[in-house]
GROMACS .gro file of C-alpha atoms in nm:
model
  285
    1THR     CA    1  -2.541 -13.227  15.024
    2LYS     CA    2  -2.730 -12.964  14.825
    3SER     CA    3  -2.419 -12.744  14.799
    4VAL     CA    4  -2.206 -13.037  14.681
    5LYS     CA    5  -2.467 -13.131  14.419
    6THR     CA    6  -2.483 -12.770  14.297
    7ALA     CA    7  -2.103 -12.745  14.275
    8ILE     CA    8  -2.082 -13.067  14.070
    9GLU     CA    9  -2.361 -12.953  13.836
   10GLU     CA   10  -2.190 -12.614  13.785
   11ALA     CA   11  -1.856 -12.782  13.714
   12CYS     CA   12  -2.021 -13.013  13.460
   13ALA     CA   13  -2.196 -12.716  13.296
   14GLN     CA   14  -1.862 -12.538  13.256
   15ALA     CA   15  -1.719 -12.852  13.095
   16GLY     CA   16  -2.019 -12.889  12.864
   17ILE     CA   17  -2.125 -13.228  13.003
   18THR     CA   18  -2.385 -13.376  13.237
   19PRO     CA   19  -2.306 -13.573  13.555
   20GLY     CA   20  -2.438 -13.885  13.385
   21MET     CA   21  -2.160 -13.867  13.126
   22ILE     CA   22  -1.886 -13.909  13.388
   23THR     CA   23  -1.734 -14.259  13.397
   24ALA     CA   24  -1.484 -14.200  13.680
   25ALA     CA   25  -1.399 -13.916  13.917
   26CYS     CA   26  -1.133 -13.809  14.162
   27ILE     CA   27  -1.234 -13.518  14.381
   28GLY     CA   28  -0.976 -13.320  14.577
   29LEU     CA   29  -1.094 -13.113  14.873
   30ALA     CA   30  -0.928 -12.935  15.161
   31GLY     CA   31  -0.990 -13.072  15.508
   32VAL     CA   32  -1.086 -13.429  15.415
   33SER     CA   33  -0.777 -13.576  15.579
   34HIS     CA   34  -0.989 -13.568  15.897
   35PRO     CA   35  -1.191 -13.895  15.904
   36ASP     CA   36  -1.517 -13.727  16.006
   37ASN     CA   37  -1.490 -13.465  15.731
   38HIS     CA   38  -1.401 -13.736  15.479
   39ARG     CA   39  -1.707 -13.943  15.575
   40LYS     CA   40  -1.946 -13.647  15.550
   41MET     CA   41  -1.813 -13.532  15.213
   42PHE     CA   42  -1.803 -13.888  15.076
   43GLU     CA   43  -2.169 -13.935  15.169
   44ALA     CA   44  -2.267 -13.601  15.011
   45ILE     CA   45  -2.082 -13.681  14.687
   46SER     CA   46  -2.237 -14.030  14.676
   47VAL     CA   47  -2.581 -13.866  14.676
   48ALA     CA   48  -2.480 -13.618  14.405
   49LEU     CA   49  -2.313 -13.885  14.188
   50PRO     CA   50  -2.509 -14.206  14.253
   51SER     CA   51  -2.365 -14.531  14.111
   52LEU     CA   52  -2.048 -14.353  13.995
   53PRO     CA   53  -1.709 -14.489  14.109
   54PHE     CA   54  -1.512 -14.201  14.259
   55THR     CA   55  -1.232 -14.136  14.504
   56LEU     CA   56  -1.209 -13.849  14.751
   57GLU     CA   57  -0.862 -13.710  14.811
   58THR     CA   58  -0.712 -13.408  14.984
   59ASP     CA   59  -0.631 -13.103  14.774
   60ALA     CA   60  -0.264 -13.168  14.850
   61ARG     CA   61  -0.285 -13.516  14.698
   62ILE     CA   62  -0.420 -13.397  14.364
   63ALA     CA   63  -0.171 -13.108  14.365
   64LEU     CA   64   0.105 -13.367  14.400
   65ALA     CA   65  -0.034 -13.572  14.110
   66GLY     CA   66  -0.031 -13.259  13.895
   67ALA     CA   67   0.302 -13.121  14.011
   68THR     CA   68   0.493 -13.441  13.928
   69ALA     CA   69   0.261 -13.566  13.649
   70GLY     CA   70   0.193 -13.876  13.856
   71LYS     CA   71   0.558 -13.965  13.906
   72PRO     CA   72   0.735 -14.010  14.243
   73GLY     CA   73   0.817 -13.673  14.397
   74VAL     CA   74   0.709 -13.406  14.640
   75VAL     CA   75   0.488 -13.099  14.623
   76ILE     CA   76   0.518 -12.804  14.859
   77ILE     CA   77   0.207 -12.587  14.880
   78ALA     CA   78   0.229 -12.240  15.033
   79GLY     CA   79  -0.065 -12.005  15.008
   80THR     CA   80  -0.269 -11.895  15.308
   81GLY     CA   81  -0.155 -12.222  15.466
   82SER     CA   82   0.126 -12.465  15.388
   83ILE     CA   83   0.178 -12.839  15.349
   84ALA     CA   84   0.427 -13.078  15.189
   85PHE     CA   85   0.305 -13.402  15.033
   86GLY     CA   86   0.502 -13.676  14.859
   87ILE     CA   87   0.494 -14.023  14.705
   88ASN     CA   88   0.785 -14.262  14.643
   89ARG     CA   89   0.848 -14.536  14.386
   90SER     CA   90   0.666 -14.791  14.602
   91GLY     CA   91   0.352 -14.578  14.610
   92VAL     CA   92   0.393 -14.487  14.977
   93VAL     CA   93   0.268 -14.136  15.058
   94ALA     CA   94   0.370 -13.898  15.336
   95ARG     CA   95   0.286 -13.545  15.446
   96ALA     CA   96   0.420 -13.274  15.674
   97GLY     CA   97   0.245 -12.958  15.787
   98GLY     CA   98  -0.102 -12.843  15.692
   99TRP     CA   99  -0.221 -12.809  16.051
  100GLY     CA  100  -0.368 -12.460  16.026
  101PRO     CA  101  -0.251 -12.118  16.152
  102THR     CA  102  -0.262 -12.204  16.522
  103LEU     CA  103  -0.088 -12.541  16.508
  104GLY     CA  104   0.140 -12.488  16.211
  105ASP     CA  105   0.137 -12.353  15.851
  106GLU     CA  106   0.499 -12.240  15.885
  107GLY     CA  107   0.627 -12.065  15.573
  108SER     CA  108   0.276 -11.979  15.452
  109GLY     CA  109   0.131 -11.641  15.366
  110THR     CA  110  -0.020 -11.626  15.715
  111TYR     CA  111   0.319 -11.708  15.867
  112ILE     CA  112   0.490 -11.436  15.662
  113GLY     CA  113   0.225 -11.182  15.762
  114ARG     CA  114   0.256 -11.274  16.127
  115ARG     CA  115   0.634 -11.245  16.116
  116ALA     CA  116   0.601 -10.905  15.949
  117LEU     CA  117   0.373 -10.782  16.227
  118GLU     CA  118   0.624 -10.906  16.484
  119ALA     CA  119   0.904 -10.722  16.301
  120VAL     CA  120   0.704 -10.399  16.305
  121MET     CA  121   0.634 -10.424  16.676
  122THR     CA  122   0.992 -10.515  16.773
  123ALA     CA  123   1.122 -10.224  16.566
  124TYR     CA  124   0.869  -9.993  16.733
  125ASP     CA  125   0.983 -10.110  17.079
  126ARG     CA  126   1.348 -10.081  16.972
  127ARG     CA  127   1.397 -10.450  17.048
  128ALA     CA  128   1.520 -10.492  16.690
  129PRO     CA  129   1.856 -10.355  16.569
  130GLU     CA  130   1.714 -10.190  16.258
  131GLU     CA  131   1.404 -10.021  16.125
  132THR     CA  132   1.204 -10.149  15.832
  133LEU     CA  133   0.987 -10.007  15.556
  134LEU     CA  134   0.728 -10.260  15.661
  135THR     CA  135   0.626 -10.032  15.949
  136GLY     CA  136   0.470  -9.757  15.741
  137ARG     CA  137   0.327  -9.994  15.482
  138ILE     CA  138   0.157 -10.225  15.729
  139CYS     CA  139   0.017  -9.931  15.925
  140SER     CA  140  -0.127  -9.797  15.599
  141PHE     CA  141  -0.269 -10.139  15.516
  142PHE     CA  142  -0.459 -10.148  15.846
  143LYS     CA  143  -0.541  -9.774  15.825
  144VAL     CA  144  -0.370  -9.680  16.151
  145GLN     CA  145  -0.121  -9.404  16.228
  146SER     CA  146   0.119  -9.593  16.454
  147PRO     CA  147   0.220  -9.952  16.540
  148ALA     CA  148   0.078  -9.886  16.887
  149GLU     CA  149  -0.269  -9.895  16.727
  150LEU     CA  150  -0.220 -10.234  16.560
  151PRO     CA  151  -0.327 -10.446  16.861
  152SER     CA  152  -0.672 -10.283  16.861
  153VAL     CA  153  -0.713 -10.399  16.499
  154VAL     CA  154  -0.552 -10.743  16.524
  155TYR     CA  155  -0.725 -10.835  16.850
  156GLN     CA  156  -1.061 -10.679  16.768
  157PRO     CA  157  -1.336 -10.899  16.921
  158ASN     CA  158  -1.549 -11.110  16.685
  159SER     CA  159  -1.325 -11.027  16.391
  160ASN     CA  160  -1.133 -11.275  16.178
  161VAL     CA  161  -0.818 -11.094  16.070
  162MET     CA  162  -0.637 -11.408  15.949
  163PRO     CA  163  -0.714 -11.340  15.580
  164GLN     CA  164  -0.577 -10.987  15.619
  165ILE     CA  165  -0.263 -11.114  15.791
  166ALA     CA  166  -0.206 -11.351  15.499
  167GLN     CA  167  -0.247 -11.058  15.257
  168ILE     CA  168   0.044 -10.880  15.427
  169SER     CA  169   0.275 -11.135  15.263
  170ARG     CA  170   0.236 -10.944  14.937
  171ILE     CA  171   0.362 -10.629  15.112
  172VAL     CA  172   0.658 -10.825  15.247
  173VAL     CA  173   0.748 -10.951  14.899
  174ASP     CA  174   0.729 -10.604  14.744
  175THR     CA  175   0.936 -10.457  15.028
  176ALA     CA  176   1.196 -10.734  15.005
  177GLN     CA  177   1.231 -10.678  14.631
  178GLU     CA  178   1.322 -10.317  14.713
  179GLY     CA  179   1.609 -10.441  14.929
  180ASP     CA  180   1.461 -10.411  15.279
  181ARG     CA  181   1.677 -10.644  15.488
  182VAL     CA  182   1.407 -10.725  15.744
  183ALA     CA  183   1.161 -10.828  15.471
  184ILE     CA  184   1.430 -11.032  15.293
  185GLU     CA  185   1.507 -11.223  15.612
  186ILE     CA  186   1.136 -11.294  15.673
  187LEU     CA  187   1.113 -11.456  15.329
  188ALA     CA  188   1.437 -11.647  15.383
  189GLU     CA  189   1.305 -11.784  15.711
  190SER     CA  190   0.978 -11.875  15.538
  191ALA     CA  191   1.180 -12.070  15.281
  192ARG     CA  192   1.367 -12.252  15.557
  193GLN     CA  193   1.040 -12.348  15.723
  194LEU     CA  194   0.896 -12.478  15.397
  195ALA     CA  195   1.217 -12.672  15.338
  196LYS     CA  196   1.177 -12.839  15.678
  197ALA     CA  197   0.840 -12.975  15.566
  198VAL     CA  198   0.980 -13.098  15.234
  199LYS     CA  199   1.279 -13.259  15.404
  200ALA     CA  200   1.052 -13.429  15.658
  201VAL     CA  201   0.857 -13.589  15.372
  202ILE     CA  202   1.177 -13.693  15.193
  203GLU     CA  203   1.303 -13.855  15.513
  204GLN     CA  204   0.976 -14.038  15.572
  205LEU     CA  205   0.979 -14.175  15.216
  206ARG     CA  206   1.354 -14.253  15.218
  207MET     CA  207   1.406 -14.056  14.896
  208LYS     CA  208   1.716 -13.855  14.982
  209ASP     CA  209   1.930 -14.048  14.732
  210ASP     CA  210   1.667 -14.044  14.456
  211ALA     CA  211   1.624 -13.809  14.160
  212PHE     CA  212   1.280 -13.645  14.164
  213ASN     CA  213   1.099 -13.314  14.127
  214VAL     CA  214   0.978 -13.096  14.411
  215GLY     CA  215   0.691 -12.899  14.263
  216TYR     CA  216   0.586 -12.570  14.421
  217VAL     CA  217   0.229 -12.443  14.426
  218GLY     CA  218   0.076 -12.131  14.584
  219GLY     CA  219   0.090 -11.754  14.600
  220VAL     CA  220   0.392 -11.739  14.834
  221PHE     CA  221   0.615 -11.849  14.545
  222GLY     CA  222   0.534 -11.525  14.366
  223ALA     CA  223   0.834 -11.398  14.563
  224GLY     CA  224   1.052 -11.579  14.308
  225PRO     CA  225   1.421 -11.620  14.392
  226LEU     CA  226   1.379 -11.465  14.737
  227ILE     CA  227   1.190 -11.782  14.836
  228LEU     CA  228   1.297 -12.033  14.572
  229GLY     CA  229   1.671 -11.977  14.613
  230PRO     CA  230   1.703 -12.059  14.983
  231LEU     CA  231   1.434 -12.327  14.950
  232ALA     CA  232   1.630 -12.512  14.679
  233ASP     CA  233   1.954 -12.483  14.878
  234GLU     CA  234   1.794 -12.631  15.188
  235ILE     CA  235   1.631 -12.918  14.999
  236ASN     CA  236   1.952 -13.005  14.813
  237SER     CA  237   2.144 -13.016  15.139
  238LEU     CA  238   1.948 -13.336  15.210
  239ALA     CA  239   1.858 -13.462  14.863
  240PRO     CA  240   2.120 -13.348  14.609
  241LYS     CA  241   1.936 -13.501  14.310
  242ALA     CA  242   1.604 -13.332  14.388
  243VAL     CA  243   1.500 -13.056  14.147
  244LEU     CA  244   1.280 -12.767  14.262
  245ALA     CA  245   1.053 -12.690  13.967
  246PRO     CA  246   0.717 -12.538  13.873
  247PRO     CA  247   0.430 -12.791  13.869
  248MET     CA  248   0.415 -12.994  13.548
  249LEU     CA  249   0.033 -12.993  13.550
  250LYS     CA  250  -0.245 -12.813  13.737
  251PRO     CA  251  -0.406 -12.987  14.037
  252ALA     CA  252  -0.729 -13.037  13.841
  253VAL     CA  253  -0.538 -13.221  13.570
  254GLY     CA  254  -0.368 -13.426  13.840
  255ALA     CA  255  -0.712 -13.528  13.971
  256ALA     CA  256  -0.822 -13.621  13.619
  257LYS     CA  257  -0.512 -13.839  13.574
  258MET     CA  258  -0.578 -14.012  13.905
  259ALA     CA  259  -0.939 -14.079  13.804
  260ALA     CA  260  -0.828 -14.217  13.466
  261ASP     CA  261  -0.567 -14.442  13.628
  262GLN     CA  262  -0.816 -14.573  13.882
  263HIS     CA  263  -1.072 -14.638  13.607
  264GLN     CA  264  -0.811 -14.830  13.406
  265ARG     CA  265  -0.728 -15.046  13.707
  266ARG     CA  266  -1.097 -15.123  13.759
  267VAL     CA  267  -1.135 -15.223  13.393
  268GLU     CA  268  -0.828 -15.447  13.410
  269ALA     CA  269  -0.955 -15.607  13.731
  270LEU     CA  270  -1.292 -15.679  13.569
  271HIS     CA  271  -1.124 -15.829  13.264
  272GLY     CA  272  -0.904 -16.041  13.488
  273ALA     CA  273  -1.205 -16.166  13.681
  274GLN     CA  274  -1.383 -16.246  13.354
  275HIS     CA  275  -1.084 -16.448  13.229
  276ILE     CA  276  -1.077 -16.648  13.553
  277GLN     CA  277  -1.449 -16.717  13.523
  278ASN     CA  278  -1.410 -16.828  13.160
  279ASP     CA  279  -1.121 -17.057  13.252
  280GLN     CA  280  -1.326 -17.210  13.533
  281GLU     CA  281  -1.619 -17.269  13.296
  282LEU     CA  282  -1.390 -17.438  13.042
  283THR     CA  283  -1.243 -17.659  13.312
  284LEU     CA  284  -1.589 -17.767  13.429
  285ALA     CA  285  -1.694 -17.834  13.072
   0.00000   0.00000   0.00000
């Protein structure tokens, strides 16, 4: 609770306001799709912002609101992890992915790094038909002389190497841009995996015949056409009218729009209730 209160106060200070000046809020956080996490964070925010109407959403939900400027569409997020999130014209939402590095996150930076490590080891064992520049670069990254030494680094006890594995994705992008065929194929496969998540959301929302934007958010898309090209092709194979595009707004702006919309609905509901009460009073009179 103390950390949440401090974070809210620091955010307000950066905006030049006090918490008491906020009339509505939408807060997007990772991990709150789990009911227990949602309850704990909701309680902590309620203490930090007493008497303030607010909603608590996942970070993917506010990213979607920003990516499509609140319109029906889909957002695909690919950084350390990956998730697709969408909303249709009826306001129905759906997601695919976002289950973490052990259960999912296909197409993410962690996925790309893991695939790169696999490529290095298969090339070292001569199980792969061709060598790759990734071998020397990944060995340098982990400060080892040979792929044979990589297991001692990756499987080191009491060490979390997941962030480092995700960082390898940058090496893969640079190597692919130099024409390395193994690195190019890793990125193409990443794009196909991300497309599967997008297509799953489109299918769930029955949007394959609709025209809408698919916004992309996250560091993986720094690969540019190497990711975006095959991703667009895969998406359009299911939804020809879908347009893969940069996000229209930042996630924070998406959250602000959601808060404003929710505040407007509350105001309209209060006005409606007041009109009903006035009509009832006139009838009794």
